[in-house]
Coordinates of C-alpha atoms and ligand atoms in Angstrom, one line a residue:
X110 CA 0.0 0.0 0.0
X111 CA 1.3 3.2 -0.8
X112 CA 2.2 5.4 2.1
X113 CA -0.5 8.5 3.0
X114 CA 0.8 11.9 1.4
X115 CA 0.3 14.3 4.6
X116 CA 2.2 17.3 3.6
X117 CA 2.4 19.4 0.9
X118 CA 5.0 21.9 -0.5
X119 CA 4.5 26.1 -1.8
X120 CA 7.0 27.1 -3.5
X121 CA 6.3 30.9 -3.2
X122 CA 9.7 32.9 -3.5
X123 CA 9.8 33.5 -7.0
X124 CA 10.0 37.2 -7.5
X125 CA 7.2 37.6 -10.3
X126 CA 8.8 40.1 -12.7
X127 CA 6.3 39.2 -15.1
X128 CA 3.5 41.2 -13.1
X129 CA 5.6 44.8 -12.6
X130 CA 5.1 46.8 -10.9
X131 CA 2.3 44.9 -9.2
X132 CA 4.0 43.0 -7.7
X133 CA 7.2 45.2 -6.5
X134 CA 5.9 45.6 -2.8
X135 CA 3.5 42.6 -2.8
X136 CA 3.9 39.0 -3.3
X137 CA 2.6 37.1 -6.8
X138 CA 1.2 34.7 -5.0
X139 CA -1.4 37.3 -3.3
X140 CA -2.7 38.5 -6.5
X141 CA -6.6 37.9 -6.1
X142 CA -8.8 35.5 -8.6
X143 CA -11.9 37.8 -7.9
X144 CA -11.4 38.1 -4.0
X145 CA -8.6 34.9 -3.0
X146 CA -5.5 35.4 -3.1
X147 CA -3.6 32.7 -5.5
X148 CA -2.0 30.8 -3.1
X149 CA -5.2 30.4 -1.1
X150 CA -6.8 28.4 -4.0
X151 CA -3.6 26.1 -3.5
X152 CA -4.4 25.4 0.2
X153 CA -7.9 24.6 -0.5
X154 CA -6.8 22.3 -3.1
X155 CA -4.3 20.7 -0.8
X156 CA -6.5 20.5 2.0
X157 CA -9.7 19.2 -0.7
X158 CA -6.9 16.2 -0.9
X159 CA -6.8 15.2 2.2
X160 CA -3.3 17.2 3.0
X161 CA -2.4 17.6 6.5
X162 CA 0.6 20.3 6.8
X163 CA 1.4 23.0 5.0
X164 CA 4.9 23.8 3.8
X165 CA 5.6 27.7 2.2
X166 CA 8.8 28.3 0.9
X167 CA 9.1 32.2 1.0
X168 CA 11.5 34.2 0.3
X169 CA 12.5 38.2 0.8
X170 CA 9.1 40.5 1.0
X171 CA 7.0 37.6 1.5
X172 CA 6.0 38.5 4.6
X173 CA 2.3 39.2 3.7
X174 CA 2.1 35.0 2.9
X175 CA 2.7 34.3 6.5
X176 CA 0.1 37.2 7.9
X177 CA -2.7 35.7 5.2
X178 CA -2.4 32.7 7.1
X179 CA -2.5 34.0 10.6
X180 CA -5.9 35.4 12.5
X181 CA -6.0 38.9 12.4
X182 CA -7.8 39.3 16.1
X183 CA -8.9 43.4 14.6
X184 CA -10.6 42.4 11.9
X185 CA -12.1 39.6 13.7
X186 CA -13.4 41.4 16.4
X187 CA -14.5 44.2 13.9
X188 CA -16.3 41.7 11.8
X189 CA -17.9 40.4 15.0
X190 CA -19.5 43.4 16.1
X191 CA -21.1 44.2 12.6
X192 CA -22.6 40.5 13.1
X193 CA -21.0 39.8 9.6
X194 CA -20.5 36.0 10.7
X195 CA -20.5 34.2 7.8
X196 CA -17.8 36.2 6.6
X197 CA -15.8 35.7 9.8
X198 CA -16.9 31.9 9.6
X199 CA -15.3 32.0 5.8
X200 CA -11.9 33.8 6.9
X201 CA -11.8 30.9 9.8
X202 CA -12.3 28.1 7.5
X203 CA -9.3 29.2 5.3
X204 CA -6.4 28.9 8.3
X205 CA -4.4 25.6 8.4
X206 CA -5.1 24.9 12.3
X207 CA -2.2 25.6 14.5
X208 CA 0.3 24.1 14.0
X209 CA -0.3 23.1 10.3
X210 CA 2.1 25.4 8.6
X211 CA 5.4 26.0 8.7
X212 CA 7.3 28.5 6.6
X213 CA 11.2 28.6 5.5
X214 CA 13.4 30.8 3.1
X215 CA 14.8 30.4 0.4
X216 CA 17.6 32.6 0.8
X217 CA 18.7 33.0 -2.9
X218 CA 16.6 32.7 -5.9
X219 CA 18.3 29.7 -7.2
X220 CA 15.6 27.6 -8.6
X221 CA 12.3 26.0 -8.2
X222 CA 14.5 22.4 -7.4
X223 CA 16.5 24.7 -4.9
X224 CA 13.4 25.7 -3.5
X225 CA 11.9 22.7 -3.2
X226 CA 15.2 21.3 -1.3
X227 CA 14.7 24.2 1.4
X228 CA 11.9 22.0 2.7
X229 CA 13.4 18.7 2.9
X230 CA 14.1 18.9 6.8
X231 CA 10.1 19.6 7.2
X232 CA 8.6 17.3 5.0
X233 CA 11.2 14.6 6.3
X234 CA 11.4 11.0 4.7
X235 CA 7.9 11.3 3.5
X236 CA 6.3 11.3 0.4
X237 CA 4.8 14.9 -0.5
X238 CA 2.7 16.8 -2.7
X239 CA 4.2 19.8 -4.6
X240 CA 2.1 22.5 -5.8
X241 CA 3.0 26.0 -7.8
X242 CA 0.3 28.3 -7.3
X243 CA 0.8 30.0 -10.2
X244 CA -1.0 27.0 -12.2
X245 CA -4.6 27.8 -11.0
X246 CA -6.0 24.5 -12.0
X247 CA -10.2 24.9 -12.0
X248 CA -11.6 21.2 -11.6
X249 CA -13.9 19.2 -9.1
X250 CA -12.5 17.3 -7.3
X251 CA -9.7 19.2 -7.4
X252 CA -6.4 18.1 -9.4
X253 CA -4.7 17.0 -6.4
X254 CA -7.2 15.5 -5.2
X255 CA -7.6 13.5 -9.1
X256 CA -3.8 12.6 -8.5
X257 CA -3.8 10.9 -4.9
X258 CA -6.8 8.4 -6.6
X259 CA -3.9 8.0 -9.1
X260 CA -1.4 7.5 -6.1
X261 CA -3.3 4.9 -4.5
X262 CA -3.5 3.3 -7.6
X263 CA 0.0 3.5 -9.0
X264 CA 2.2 4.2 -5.9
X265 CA 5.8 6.0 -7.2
X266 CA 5.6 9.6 -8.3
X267 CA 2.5 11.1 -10.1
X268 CA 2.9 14.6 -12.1
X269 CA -0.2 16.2 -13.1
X270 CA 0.0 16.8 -17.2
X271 CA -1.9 18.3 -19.8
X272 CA -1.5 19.4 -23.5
X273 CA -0.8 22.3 -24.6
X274 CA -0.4 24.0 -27.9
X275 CA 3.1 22.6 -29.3
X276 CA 4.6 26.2 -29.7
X277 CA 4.1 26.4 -26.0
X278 CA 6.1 23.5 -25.2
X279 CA 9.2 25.8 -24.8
X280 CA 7.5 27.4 -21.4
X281 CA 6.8 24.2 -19.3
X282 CA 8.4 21.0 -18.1
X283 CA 7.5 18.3 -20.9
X284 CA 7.2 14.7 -20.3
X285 CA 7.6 11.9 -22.9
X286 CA 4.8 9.0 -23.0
X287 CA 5.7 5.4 -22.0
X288 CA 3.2 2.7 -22.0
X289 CA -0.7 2.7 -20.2
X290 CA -4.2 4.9 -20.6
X291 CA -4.7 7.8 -22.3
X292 CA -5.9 9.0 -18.4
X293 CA -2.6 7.7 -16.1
X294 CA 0.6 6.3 -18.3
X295 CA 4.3 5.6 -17.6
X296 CA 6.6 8.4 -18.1
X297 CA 9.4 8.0 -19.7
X298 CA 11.4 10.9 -19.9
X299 CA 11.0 14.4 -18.7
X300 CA 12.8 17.6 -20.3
X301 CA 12.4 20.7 -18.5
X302 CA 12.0 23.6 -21.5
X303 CA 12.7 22.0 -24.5
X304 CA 13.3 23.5 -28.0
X305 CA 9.8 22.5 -30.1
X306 CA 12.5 20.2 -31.9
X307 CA 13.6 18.4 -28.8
X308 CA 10.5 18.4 -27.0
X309 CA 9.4 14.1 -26.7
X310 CA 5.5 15.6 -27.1
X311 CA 3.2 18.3 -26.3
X312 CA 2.1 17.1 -22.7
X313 CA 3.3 20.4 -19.9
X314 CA 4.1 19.4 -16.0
X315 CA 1.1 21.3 -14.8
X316 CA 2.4 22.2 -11.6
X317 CA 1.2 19.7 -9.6
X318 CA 3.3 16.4 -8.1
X319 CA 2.9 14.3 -5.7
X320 CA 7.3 13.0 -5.1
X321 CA 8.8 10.3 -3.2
X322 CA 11.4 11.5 -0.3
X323 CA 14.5 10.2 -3.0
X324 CA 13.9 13.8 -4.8
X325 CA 15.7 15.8 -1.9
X326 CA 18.9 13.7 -2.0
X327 CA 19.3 14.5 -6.0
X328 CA 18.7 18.1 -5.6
X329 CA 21.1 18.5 -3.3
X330 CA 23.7 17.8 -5.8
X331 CA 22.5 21.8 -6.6
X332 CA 23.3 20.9 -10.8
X333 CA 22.0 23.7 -12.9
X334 CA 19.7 23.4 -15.8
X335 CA 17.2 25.5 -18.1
X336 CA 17.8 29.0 -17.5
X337 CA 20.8 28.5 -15.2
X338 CA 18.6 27.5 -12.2
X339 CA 18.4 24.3 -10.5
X340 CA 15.2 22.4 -12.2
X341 CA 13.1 19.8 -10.2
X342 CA 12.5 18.2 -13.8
X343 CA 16.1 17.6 -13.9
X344 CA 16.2 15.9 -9.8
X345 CA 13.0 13.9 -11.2
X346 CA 14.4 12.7 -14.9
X347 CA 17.6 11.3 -13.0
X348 CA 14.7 9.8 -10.0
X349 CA 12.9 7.9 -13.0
X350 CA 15.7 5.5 -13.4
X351 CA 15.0 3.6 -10.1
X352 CA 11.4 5.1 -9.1
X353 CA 7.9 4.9 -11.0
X354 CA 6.5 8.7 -12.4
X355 CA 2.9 8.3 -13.8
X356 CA 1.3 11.0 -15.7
X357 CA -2.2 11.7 -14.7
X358 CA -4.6 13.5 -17.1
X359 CA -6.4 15.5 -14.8
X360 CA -10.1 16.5 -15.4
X361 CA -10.1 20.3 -15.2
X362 CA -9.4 23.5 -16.7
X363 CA -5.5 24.9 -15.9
X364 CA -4.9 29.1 -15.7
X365 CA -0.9 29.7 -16.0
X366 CA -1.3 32.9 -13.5
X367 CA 2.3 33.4 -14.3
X368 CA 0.8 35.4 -17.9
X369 CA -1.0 38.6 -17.8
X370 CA -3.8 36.4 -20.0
X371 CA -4.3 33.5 -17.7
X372 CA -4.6 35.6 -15.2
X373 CA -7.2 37.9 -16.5
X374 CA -9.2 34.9 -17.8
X375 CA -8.8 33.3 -14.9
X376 CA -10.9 36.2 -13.2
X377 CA -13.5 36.4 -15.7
X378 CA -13.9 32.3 -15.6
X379 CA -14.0 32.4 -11.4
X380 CA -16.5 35.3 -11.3
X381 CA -18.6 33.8 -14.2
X382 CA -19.4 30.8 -11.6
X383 CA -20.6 32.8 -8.2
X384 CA -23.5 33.1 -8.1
X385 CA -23.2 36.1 -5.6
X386 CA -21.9 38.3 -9.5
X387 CA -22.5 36.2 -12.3
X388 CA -25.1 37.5 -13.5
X389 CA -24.3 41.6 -13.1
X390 CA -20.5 40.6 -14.1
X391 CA -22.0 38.6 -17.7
X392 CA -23.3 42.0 -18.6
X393 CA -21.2 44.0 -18.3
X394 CA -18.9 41.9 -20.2
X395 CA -21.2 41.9 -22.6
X396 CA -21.4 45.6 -22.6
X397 CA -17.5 46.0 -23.4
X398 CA -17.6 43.3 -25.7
X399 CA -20.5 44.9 -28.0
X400 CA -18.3 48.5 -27.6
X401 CA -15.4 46.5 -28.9
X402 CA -16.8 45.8 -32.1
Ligands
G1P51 C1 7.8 25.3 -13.6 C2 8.4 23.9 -13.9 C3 7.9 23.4 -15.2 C4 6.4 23.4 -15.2 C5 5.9 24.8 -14.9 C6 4.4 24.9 -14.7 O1 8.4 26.2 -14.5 O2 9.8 24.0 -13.8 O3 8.4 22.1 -15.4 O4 5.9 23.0 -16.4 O5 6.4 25.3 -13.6 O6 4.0 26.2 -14.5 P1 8.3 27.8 -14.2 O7 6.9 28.3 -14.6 O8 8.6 28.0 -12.8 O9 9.4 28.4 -15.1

């Protein structure tokens, strides 16, 4: 039986250059899909999967991460006397209980491997999920929670993948398929960044993982990859010649929040399903739409 995945990893130190000057003072990772913060849709997708602990990996002027997940007594209190509960129950529900999250740096901006090595002492000799908020991935049940039925199934490593246009390839970790379903199959290479020549198909690393323990020991070797930064596609290419990686299909829509459009149609696509401003939000919409024209 395959051990329970209880913790799961955030890597949230990246510096976001690709959202200036938003996010100069403030954190990617907070910018909001209609009011939550991106890397509160993570949690909730973690926790949806049955995740136990909570691991950030923050960085410089990340500060605002750690606060997100804290109470805020003020705005409690404040929210109390205007007998707004269900808004104070709904800021409740989203806190890891105490005790559930624990935060460390990572001191240089070395890589998302790197990154993930910062939180090998925490996570321990476990297997854990691994989740970049950035890749807001819509879906019910959630991906993750898609994945650990894989898991159970499969046992090894399971990486959450997708197609994608192949003049995209270029942007993502790409994995090559080995033998199984169209829904959960072997991997059998992975290439983090590949020229459209060299990449072995048009299936992306979606930013979802769920890693065996192994992983930490081969990124501490610290070898640079694409882009001069040390690549957890790299640590996981070198893990699949004594460990099992299955690529799960998920069933779901994915948002790359790391580009100006996946983040704006990620917005429009939330708000377009509450039902709180659907409706007002679909006309106006349509309003700019027919201006457009
Ligand atoms: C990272 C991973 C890549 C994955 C991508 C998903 O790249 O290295 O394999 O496909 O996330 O967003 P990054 O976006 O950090 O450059």
């Amino acid at each position: 039986m395959s051990k329970k995945v209880r913790t799961a990893v955030f890597p949230v130190a990246g510096l976001g250059t690709r959202f200036l000057p938003a996010t100069k003072a403030m954190p990617k990772e907070m910018l909001t899909v209609v009011d939550r913060p991106l890397i509160q849709y993570a949690v909730d997708e973690a926790r949806e999967a049955g995740i136990e602990h909570f691991v950030f990996v923050t960085g410089r002027n990340k500060g605002v991460i750690e606060d997100h997940f804290d109470r805020q007594f003020e705005l409690e209190t404040t929210l109390k006397e205007r007998g707004k509960t269900k808004a104070l129950e709904e800021l409740q529900a989203d806190l890891p209980i105490a005790g559930q999250a624990s935060f460390t740096r990572q001191q240089e901006p070395l890589g998302l491997g790197h990154a993930v090595w910062c939180a090998r002492d925490i996570v321990g000799n476990e297997p854990f999920a691994l989740l970049l908020p950035d890749m807001l991935i819509k879906a019910t049940p959630g991906a993750l929670k898609q994945m650990m039925k894989a898991y159970h199934q499969n046992s090894g490593n399971i990486i959450a993948v997708e197609e994608v246009d192949p003049n995209d390839v270029s942007s993502y970790g790409i994995v090559g398929r080995g033998a199984g379903e169209d829904e959960a199959f072997k991997i059998d290479q992975m290439v983090e960044k590949p020229t459209i020549k060299d990449a072995p198909s048009n299936l992306i690393i979606s930013g979802r993982y769920i890693l065996q323990p192994e992983i930490f020991e081969l990124l501490g070797s610290h070898i640079k990859g694409a882009g001069g930064e040390i690549q957890i596609t790299d640590a996981m290419q070198k893990l699949l010649k004594t460990q099992d990686f299955t690529g799960v299909k998920f069933d779901g829509k994915t948002f790359d929040c790391g580009s100006k459009i996946g983040f704006l149609t990620a917005n429009v696509a939330y708000a377009l399903d509450r039902d709180d401003i659907k409706g007002d939000f679909m006309s106006e919409l349509l309003n700019i739409l027919s201006a457009k024209k």
